[in-house]
PDB file of C-alpha atoms in Angstrom:
ATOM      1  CA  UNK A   7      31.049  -0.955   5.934  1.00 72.00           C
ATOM      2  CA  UNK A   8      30.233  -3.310   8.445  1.00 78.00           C
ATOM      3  CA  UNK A   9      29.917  -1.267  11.407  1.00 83.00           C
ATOM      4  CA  UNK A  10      27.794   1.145   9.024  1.00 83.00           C
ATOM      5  CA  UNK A  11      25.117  -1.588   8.119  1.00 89.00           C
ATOM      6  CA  UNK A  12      24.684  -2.326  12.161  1.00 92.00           C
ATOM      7  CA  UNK A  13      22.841   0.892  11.919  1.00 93.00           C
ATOM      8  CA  UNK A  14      20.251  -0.535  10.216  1.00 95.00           C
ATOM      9  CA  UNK A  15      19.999  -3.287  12.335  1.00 95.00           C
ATOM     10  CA  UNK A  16      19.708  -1.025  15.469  1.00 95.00           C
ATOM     11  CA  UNK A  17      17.653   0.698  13.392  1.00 96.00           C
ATOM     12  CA  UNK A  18      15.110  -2.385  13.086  1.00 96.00           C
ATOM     13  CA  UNK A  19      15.483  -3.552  16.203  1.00 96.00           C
ATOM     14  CA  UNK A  20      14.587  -0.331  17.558  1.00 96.00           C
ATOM     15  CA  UNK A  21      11.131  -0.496  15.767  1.00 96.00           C
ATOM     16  CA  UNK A  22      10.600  -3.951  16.943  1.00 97.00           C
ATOM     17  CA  UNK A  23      11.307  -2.784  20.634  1.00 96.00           C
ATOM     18  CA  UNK A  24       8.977  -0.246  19.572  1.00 96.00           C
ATOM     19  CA  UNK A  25       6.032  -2.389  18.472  1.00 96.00           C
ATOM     20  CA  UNK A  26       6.597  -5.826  20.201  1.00 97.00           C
ATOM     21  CA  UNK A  27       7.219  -4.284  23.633  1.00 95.00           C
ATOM     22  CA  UNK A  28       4.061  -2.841  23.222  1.00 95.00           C
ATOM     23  CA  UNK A  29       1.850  -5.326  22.282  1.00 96.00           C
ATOM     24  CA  UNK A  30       2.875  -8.545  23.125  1.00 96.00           C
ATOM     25  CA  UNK A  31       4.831  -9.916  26.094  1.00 95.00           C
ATOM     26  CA  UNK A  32       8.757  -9.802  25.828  1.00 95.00           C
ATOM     27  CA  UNK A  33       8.829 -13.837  26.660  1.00 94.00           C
ATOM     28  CA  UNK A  34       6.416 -14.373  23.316  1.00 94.00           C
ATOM     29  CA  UNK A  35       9.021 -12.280  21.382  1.00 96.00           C
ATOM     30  CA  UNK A  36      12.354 -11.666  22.701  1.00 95.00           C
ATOM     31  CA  UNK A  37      14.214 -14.717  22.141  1.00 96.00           C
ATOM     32  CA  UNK A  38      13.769 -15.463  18.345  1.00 96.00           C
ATOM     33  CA  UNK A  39      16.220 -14.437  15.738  1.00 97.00           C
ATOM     34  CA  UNK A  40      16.173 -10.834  14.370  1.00 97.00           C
ATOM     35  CA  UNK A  41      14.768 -12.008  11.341  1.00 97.00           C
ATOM     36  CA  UNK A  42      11.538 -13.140  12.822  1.00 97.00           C
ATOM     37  CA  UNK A  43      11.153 -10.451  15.045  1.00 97.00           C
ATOM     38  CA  UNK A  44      11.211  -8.315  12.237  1.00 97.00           C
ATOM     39  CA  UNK A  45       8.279 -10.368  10.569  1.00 98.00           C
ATOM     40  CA  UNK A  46       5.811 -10.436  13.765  1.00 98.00           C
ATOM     41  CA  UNK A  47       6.954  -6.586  13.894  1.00 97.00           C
ATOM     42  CA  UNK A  48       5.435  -6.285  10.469  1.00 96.00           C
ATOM     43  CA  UNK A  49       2.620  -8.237  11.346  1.00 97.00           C
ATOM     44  CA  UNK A  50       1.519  -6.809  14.115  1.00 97.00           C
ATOM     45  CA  UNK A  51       1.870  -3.398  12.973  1.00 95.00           C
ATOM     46  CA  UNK A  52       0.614  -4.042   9.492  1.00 94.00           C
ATOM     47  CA  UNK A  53      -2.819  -5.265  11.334  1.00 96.00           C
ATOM     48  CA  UNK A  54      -2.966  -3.045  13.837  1.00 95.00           C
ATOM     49  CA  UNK A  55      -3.125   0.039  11.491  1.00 94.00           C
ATOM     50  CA  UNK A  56      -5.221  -2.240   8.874  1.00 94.00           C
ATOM     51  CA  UNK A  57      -7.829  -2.477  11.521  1.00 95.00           C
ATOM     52  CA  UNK A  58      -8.023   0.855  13.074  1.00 93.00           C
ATOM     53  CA  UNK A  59      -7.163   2.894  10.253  1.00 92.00           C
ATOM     54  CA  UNK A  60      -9.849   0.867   7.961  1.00 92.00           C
ATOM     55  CA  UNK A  61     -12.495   1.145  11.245  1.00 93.00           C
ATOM     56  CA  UNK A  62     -11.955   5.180  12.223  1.00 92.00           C
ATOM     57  CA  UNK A  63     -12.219   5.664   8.488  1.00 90.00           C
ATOM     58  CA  UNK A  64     -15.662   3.700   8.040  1.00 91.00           C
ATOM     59  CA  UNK A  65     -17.085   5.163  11.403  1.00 90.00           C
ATOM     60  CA  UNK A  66     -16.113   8.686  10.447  1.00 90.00           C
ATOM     61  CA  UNK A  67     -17.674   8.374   6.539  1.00 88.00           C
ATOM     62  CA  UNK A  68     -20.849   5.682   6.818  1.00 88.00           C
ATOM     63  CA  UNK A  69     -22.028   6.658  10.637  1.00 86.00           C
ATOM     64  CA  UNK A  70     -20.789  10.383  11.836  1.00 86.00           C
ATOM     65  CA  UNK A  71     -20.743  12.079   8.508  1.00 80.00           C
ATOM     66  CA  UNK A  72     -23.627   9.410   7.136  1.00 80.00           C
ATOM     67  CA  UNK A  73     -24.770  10.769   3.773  1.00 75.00           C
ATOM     68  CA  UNK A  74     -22.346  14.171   3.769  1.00 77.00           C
ATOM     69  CA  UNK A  75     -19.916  11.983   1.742  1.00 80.00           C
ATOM     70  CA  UNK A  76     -21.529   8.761   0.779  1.00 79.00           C
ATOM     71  CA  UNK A  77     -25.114   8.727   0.244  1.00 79.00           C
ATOM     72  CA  UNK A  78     -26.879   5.928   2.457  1.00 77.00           C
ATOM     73  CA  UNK A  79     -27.937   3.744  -0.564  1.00 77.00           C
ATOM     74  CA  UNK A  80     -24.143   3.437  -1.224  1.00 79.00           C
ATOM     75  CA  UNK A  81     -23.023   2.099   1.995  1.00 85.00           C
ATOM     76  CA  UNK A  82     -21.478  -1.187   2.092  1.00 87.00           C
ATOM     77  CA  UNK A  83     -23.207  -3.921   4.613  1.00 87.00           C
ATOM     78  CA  UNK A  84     -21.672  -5.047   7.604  1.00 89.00           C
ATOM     79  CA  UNK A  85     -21.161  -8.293   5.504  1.00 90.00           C
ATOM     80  CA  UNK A  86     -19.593  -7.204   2.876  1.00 89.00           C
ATOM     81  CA  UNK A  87     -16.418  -5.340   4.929  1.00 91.00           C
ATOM     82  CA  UNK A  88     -16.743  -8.504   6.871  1.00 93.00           C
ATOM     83  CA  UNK A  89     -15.786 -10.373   3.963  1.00 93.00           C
ATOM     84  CA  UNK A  90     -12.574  -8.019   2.940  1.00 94.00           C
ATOM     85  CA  UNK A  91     -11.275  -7.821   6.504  1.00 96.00           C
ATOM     86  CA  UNK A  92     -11.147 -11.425   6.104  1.00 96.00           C
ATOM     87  CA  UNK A  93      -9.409 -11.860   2.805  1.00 95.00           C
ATOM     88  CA  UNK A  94      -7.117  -9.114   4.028  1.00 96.00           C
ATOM     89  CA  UNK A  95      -6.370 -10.781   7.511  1.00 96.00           C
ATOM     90  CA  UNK A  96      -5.981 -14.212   5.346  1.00 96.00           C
ATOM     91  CA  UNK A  97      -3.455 -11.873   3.200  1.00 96.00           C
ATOM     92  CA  UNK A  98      -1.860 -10.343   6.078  1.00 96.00           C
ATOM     93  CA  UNK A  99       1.308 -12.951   6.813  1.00 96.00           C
ATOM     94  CA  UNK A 100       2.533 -13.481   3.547  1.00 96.00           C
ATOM     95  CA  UNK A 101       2.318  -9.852   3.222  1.00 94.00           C
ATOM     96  CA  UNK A 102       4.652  -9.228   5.938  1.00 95.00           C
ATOM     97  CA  UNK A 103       7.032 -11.243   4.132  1.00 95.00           C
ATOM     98  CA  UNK A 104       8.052  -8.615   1.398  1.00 94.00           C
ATOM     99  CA  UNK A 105       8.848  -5.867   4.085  1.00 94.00           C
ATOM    100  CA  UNK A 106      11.086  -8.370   6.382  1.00 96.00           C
ATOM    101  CA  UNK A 107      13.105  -9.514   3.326  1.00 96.00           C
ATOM    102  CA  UNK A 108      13.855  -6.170   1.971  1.00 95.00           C
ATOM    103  CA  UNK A 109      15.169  -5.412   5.316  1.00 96.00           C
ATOM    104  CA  UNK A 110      16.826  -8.319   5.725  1.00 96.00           C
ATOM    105  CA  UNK A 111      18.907  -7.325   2.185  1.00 96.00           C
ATOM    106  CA  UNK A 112      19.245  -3.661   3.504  1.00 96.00           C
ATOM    107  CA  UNK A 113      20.800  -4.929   6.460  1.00 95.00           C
ATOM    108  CA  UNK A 114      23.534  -6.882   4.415  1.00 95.00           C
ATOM    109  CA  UNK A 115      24.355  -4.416   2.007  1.00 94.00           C
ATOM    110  CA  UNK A 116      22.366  -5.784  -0.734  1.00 96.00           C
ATOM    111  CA  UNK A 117      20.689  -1.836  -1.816  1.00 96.00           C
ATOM    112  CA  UNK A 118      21.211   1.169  -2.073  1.00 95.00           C
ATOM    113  CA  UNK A 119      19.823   2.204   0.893  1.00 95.00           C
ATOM    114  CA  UNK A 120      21.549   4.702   3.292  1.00 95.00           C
ATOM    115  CA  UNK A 121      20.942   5.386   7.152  1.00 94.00           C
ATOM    116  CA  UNK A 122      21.288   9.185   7.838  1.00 94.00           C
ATOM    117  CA  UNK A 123      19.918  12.016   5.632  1.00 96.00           C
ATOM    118  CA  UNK A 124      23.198  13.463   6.726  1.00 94.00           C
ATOM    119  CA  UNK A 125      25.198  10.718   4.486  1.00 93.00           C
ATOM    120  CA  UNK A 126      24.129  12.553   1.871  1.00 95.00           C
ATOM    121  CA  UNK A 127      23.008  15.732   2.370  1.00 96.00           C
ATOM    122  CA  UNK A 128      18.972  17.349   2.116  1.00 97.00           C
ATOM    123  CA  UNK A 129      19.316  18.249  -1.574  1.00 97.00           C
ATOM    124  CA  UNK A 130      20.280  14.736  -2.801  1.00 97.00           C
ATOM    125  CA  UNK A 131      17.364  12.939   0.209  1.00 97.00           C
ATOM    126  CA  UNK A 132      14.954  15.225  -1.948  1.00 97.00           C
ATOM    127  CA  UNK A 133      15.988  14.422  -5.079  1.00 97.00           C
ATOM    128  CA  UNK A 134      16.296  10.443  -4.658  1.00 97.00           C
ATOM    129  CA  UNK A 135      12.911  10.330  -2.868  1.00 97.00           C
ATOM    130  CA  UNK A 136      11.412  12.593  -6.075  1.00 97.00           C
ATOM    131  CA  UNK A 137      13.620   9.451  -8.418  1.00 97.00           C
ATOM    132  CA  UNK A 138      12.196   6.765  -5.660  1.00 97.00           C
ATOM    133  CA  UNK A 139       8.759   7.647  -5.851  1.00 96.00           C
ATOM    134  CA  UNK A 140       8.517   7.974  -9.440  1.00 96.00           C
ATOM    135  CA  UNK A 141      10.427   4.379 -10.411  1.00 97.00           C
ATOM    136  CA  UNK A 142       7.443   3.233  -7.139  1.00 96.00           C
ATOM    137  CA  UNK A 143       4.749   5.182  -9.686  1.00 96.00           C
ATOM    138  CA  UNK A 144       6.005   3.278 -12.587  1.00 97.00           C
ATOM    139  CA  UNK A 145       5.791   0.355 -11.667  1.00 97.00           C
ATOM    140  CA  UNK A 146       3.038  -0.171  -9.791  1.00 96.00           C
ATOM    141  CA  UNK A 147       0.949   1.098 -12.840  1.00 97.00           C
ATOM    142  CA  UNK A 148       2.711  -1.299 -15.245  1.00 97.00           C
ATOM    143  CA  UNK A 149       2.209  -4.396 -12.390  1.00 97.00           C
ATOM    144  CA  UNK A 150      -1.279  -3.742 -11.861  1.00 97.00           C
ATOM    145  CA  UNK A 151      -2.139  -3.250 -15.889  1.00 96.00           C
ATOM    146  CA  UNK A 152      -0.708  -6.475 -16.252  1.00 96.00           C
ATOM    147  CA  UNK A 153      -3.027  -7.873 -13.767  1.00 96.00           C
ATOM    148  CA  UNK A 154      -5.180  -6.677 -15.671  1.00 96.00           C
ATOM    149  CA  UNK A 155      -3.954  -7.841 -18.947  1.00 96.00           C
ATOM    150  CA  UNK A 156      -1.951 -11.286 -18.683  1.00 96.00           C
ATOM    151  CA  UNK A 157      -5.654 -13.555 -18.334  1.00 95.00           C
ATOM    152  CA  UNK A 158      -4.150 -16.014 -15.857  1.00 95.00           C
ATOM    153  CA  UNK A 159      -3.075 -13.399 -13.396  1.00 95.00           C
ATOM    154  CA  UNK A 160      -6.371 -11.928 -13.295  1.00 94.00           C
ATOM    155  CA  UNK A 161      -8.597 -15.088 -13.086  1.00 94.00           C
ATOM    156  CA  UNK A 162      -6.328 -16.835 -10.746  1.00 94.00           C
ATOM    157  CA  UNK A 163      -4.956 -13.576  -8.387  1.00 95.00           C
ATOM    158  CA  UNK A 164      -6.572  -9.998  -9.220  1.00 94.00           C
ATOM    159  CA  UNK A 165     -10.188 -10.872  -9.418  1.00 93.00           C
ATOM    160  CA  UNK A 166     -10.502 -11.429  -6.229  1.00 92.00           C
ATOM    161  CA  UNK A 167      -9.899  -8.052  -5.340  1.00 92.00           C
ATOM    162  CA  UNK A 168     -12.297  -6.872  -8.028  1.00 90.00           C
ATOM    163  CA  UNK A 169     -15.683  -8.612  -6.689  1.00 88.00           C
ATOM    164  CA  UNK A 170     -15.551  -5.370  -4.986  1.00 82.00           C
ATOM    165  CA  UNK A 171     -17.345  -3.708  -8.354  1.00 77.00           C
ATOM    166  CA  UNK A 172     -19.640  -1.567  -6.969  1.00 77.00           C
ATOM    167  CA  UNK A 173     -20.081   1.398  -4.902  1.00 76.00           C
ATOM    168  CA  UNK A 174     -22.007  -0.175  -2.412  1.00 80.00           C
ATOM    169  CA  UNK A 175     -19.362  -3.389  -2.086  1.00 81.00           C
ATOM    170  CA  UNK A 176     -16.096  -0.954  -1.886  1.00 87.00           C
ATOM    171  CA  UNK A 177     -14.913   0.020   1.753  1.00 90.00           C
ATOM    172  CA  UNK A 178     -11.886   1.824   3.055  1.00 90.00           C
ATOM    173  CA  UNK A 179     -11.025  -2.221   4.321  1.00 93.00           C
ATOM    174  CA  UNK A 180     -11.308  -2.915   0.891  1.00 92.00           C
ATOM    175  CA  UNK A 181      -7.661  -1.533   0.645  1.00 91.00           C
ATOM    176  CA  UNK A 182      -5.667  -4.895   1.356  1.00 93.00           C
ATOM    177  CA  UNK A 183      -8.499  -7.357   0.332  1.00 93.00           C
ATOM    178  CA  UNK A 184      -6.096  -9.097  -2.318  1.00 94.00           C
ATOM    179  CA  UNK A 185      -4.570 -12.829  -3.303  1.00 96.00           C
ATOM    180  CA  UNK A 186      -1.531 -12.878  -1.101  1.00 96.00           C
ATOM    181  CA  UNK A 187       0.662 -13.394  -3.804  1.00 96.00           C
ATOM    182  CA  UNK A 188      -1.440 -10.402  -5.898  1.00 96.00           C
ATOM    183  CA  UNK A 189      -0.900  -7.708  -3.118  1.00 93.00           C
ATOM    184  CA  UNK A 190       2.967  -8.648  -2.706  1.00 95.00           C
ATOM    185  CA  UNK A 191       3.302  -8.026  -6.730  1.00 95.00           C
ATOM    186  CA  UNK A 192       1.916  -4.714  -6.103  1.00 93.00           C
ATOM    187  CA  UNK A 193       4.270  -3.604  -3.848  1.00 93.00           C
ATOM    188  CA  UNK A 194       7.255  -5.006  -5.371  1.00 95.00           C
ATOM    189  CA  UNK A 195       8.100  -2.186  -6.972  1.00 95.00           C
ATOM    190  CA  UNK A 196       8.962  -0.560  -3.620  1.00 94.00           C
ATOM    191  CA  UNK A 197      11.708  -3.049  -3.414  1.00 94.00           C
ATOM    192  CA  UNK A 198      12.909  -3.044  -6.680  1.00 96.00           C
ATOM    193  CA  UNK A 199      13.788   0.756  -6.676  1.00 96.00           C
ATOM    194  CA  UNK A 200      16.013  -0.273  -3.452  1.00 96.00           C
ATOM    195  CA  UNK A 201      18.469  -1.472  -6.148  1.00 96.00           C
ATOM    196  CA  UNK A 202      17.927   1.404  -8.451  1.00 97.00           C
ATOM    197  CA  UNK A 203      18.374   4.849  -6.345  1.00 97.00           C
ATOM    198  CA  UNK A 204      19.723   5.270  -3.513  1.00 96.00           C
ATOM    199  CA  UNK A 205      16.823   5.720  -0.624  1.00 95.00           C
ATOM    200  CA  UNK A 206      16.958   6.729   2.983  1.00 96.00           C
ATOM    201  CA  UNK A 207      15.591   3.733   4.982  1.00 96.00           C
ATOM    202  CA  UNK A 208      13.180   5.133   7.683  1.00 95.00           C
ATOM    203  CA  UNK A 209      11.579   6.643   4.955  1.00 95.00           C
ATOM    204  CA  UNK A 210      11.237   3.624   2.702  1.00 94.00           C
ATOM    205  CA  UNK A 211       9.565   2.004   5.887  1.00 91.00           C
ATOM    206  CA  UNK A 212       7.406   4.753   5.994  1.00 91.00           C
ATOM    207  CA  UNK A 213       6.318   5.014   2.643  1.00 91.00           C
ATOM    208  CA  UNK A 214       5.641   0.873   3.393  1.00 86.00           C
ATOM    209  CA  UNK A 215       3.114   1.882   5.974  1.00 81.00           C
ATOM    210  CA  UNK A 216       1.888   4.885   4.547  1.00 86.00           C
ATOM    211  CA  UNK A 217       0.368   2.185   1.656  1.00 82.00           C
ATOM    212  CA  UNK A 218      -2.144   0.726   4.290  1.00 79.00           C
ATOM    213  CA  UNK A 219      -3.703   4.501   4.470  1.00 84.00           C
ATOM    214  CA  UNK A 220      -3.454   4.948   0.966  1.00 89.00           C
ATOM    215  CA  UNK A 221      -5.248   1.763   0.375  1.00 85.00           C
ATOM    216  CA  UNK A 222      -7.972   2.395   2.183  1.00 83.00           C
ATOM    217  CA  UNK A 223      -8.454   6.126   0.882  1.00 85.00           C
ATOM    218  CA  UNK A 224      -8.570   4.842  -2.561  1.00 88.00           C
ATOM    219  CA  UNK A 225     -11.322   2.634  -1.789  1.00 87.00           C
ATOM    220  CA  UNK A 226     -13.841   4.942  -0.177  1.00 83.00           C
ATOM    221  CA  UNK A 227     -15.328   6.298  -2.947  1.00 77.00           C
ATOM    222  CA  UNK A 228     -14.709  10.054  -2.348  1.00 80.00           C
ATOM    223  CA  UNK A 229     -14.031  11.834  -5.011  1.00 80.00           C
ATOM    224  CA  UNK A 230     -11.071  14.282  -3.406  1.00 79.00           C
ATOM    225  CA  UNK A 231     -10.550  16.486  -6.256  1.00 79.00           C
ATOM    226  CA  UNK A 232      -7.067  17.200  -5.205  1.00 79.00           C
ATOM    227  CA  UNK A 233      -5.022  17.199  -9.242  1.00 85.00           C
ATOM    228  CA  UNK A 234      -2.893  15.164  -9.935  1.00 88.00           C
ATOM    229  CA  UNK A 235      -3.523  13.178  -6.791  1.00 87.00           C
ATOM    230  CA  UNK A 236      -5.426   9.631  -7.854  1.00 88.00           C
ATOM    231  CA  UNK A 237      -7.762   9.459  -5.321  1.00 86.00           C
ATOM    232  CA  UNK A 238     -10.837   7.774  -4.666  1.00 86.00           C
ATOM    233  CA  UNK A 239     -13.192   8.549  -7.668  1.00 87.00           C
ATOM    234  CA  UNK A 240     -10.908   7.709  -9.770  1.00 90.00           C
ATOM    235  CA  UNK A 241     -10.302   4.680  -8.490  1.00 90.00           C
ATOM    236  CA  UNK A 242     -13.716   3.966  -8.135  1.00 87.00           C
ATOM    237  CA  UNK A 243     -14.300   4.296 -11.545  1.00 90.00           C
ATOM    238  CA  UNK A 244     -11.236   1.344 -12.516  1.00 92.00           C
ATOM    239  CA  UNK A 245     -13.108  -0.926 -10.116  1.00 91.00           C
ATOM    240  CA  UNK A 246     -16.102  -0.409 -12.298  1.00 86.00           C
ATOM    241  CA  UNK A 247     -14.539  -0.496 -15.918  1.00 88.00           C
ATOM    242  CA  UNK A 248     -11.949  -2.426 -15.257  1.00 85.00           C
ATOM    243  CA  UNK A 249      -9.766  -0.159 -18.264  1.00 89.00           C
ATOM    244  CA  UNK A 250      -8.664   3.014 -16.599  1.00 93.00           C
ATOM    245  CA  UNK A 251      -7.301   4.121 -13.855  1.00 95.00           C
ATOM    246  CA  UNK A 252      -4.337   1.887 -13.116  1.00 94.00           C
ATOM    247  CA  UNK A 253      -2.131   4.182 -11.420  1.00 93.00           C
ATOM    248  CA  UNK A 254      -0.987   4.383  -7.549  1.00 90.00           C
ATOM    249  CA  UNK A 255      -0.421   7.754  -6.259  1.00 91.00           C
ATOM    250  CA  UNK A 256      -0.964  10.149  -9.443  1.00 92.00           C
ATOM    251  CA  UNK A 257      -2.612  10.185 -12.267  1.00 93.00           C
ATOM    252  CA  UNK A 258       0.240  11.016 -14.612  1.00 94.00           C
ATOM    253  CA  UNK A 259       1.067   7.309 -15.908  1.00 96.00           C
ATOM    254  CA  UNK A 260      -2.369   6.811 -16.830  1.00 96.00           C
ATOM    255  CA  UNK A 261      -2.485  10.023 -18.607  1.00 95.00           C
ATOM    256  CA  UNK A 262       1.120   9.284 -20.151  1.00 95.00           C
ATOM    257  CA  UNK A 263      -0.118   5.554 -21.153  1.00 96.00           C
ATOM    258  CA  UNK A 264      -3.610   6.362 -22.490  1.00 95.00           C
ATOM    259  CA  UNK A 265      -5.664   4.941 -19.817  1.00 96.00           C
ATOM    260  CA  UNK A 266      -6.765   8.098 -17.829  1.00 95.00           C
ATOM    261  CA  UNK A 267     -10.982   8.610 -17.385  1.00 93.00           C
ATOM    262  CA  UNK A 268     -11.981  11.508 -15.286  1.00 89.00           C
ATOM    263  CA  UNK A 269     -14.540  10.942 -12.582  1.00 84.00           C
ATOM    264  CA  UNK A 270     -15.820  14.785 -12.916  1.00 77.00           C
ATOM    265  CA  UNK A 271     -15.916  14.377 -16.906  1.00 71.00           C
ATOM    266  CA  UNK A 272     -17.881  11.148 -16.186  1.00 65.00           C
ATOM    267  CA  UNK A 273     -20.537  13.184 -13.997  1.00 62.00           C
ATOM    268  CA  UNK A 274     -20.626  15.364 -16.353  1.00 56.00           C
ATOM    269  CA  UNK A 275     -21.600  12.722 -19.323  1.00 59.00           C
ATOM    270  CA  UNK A 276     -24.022  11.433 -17.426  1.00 57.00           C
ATOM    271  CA  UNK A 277     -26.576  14.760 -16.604  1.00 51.00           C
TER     272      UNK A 277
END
């Protein structure tokens, strides 16, 4: 067992060779504990992609394809992605956090993870990630409705994510504009299913970085079109009612729980 969980830990220090190596100098880096190399690995990374993800996104929509996808009255000012860059950069290192401790518990044998697709074969990979990603779906709909719900957490944590009520305030760097403690909530469900399924851990750390893209797709106000995928107009439309539209990747638990509003049924209302 023990020699089975250092695979992991090459596994993480690998990425951190990776990352660090690349960005920063070794003597900045090199000699602090695996723990907190794994956190300013996470950092680093997690702002990196933030920032040019969120940037190539915004250059490509508002200023190459300006009013193919968003018409020009709906573009956000300068200002106002300003402002979300810095709530998410404010955000950013307590973020980090959640990502370093669940590998810190992978790397003791605390989940369920595994290290090779081999361990278990392709059939069973396929059929915990299907198991993974739904628990993920689950409860990321059930954490953010409560968000919603519970009157604390929304006055005190969610609302400031939700200034951003209009088209013309939402922005791809929109995505990770939350309270700290707000955007770790969200993506404890991630974690959670660690414990419930067993998952192969490169891709749990992808599917952890795949959420900065995600994030700042769903916040771009292009409506996709892509069933059941819950994409940008939808999401657009729970930043406006604040009642539908709670899910993460699909639209299936708001259409299981009741809470599901169209964006091309909506158009449609309103010729």
């Amino acid at each position: 067992m023990e020699e089975y969980l250092k695979l992991f830990v090459e596994e993480t220090s690998w990425y951190n060779d990776i990352v660090l190596g690349a960005t920063l100098p070794d003597k900045w880096w090199a000699p602090l504990p695996h723990f907190y190399k794994g956190w300013l690995r996470n950092y680093v990374g997690g702002t990196l992609l933030y920032l040019l993800s969120g940037l190539l996104w915004c250059l490509y929509i508002y200023y190459l394809k300006r009013n193919v996808y968003v018409p020009k009255d709906a573009i956000p000012s300068r200002k106002a992605m300003l402002l979300q860059i810095g709530v998410a950069m404010k955000a950013m290192p307590w973020y980090c956090a959640l990502p370093t401790i669940s590998e810190y518990m992978i790397e003791h044998g605390w989940t369920k993870c595994f290290s090779r697709i081999s361990d278990v074969g392709l059939v069973a990979y396929l059929t915990y990630l299907i198991v993974y990603l739904v628990i993920v779906e689950f409860g990321i709909y059930w954490m953010h409705r409560e968000l919603h719900d519970i009157k604390p957490l929304y006055k005190y944590l969610h609302a400031t994510h939700h200034i951003y009520n209009k088209q013309n305030t939402l922005s791809p760097f929109a995505g990770l504009a939350f309270h700290p403690l707000d955007g770790i909530l969200q993506a404890v469900p991630h974690v959670a299913a660690l414990f419930l399924v067993p998952v192969h851990f490169r891709t749990h750390i992808a599917l952890i970085f795949i959420e900065a893209i995600w994030t700042a797709n769903i916040h771009d106000c292009i409506h996709a079109k892509l069933w059941p995928v819950m994409g940008a107009g939808y999401h657009t439309i729970h930043h406006t009612t604040y009642r539908h539209n709670y899910g993460h990747y699909t639209i299936w638990m708001d259409w299981m729980f009741g809470t599901l509003r169209d964006p091309v049924e909506d158009e449609a209302k309103k010729i």
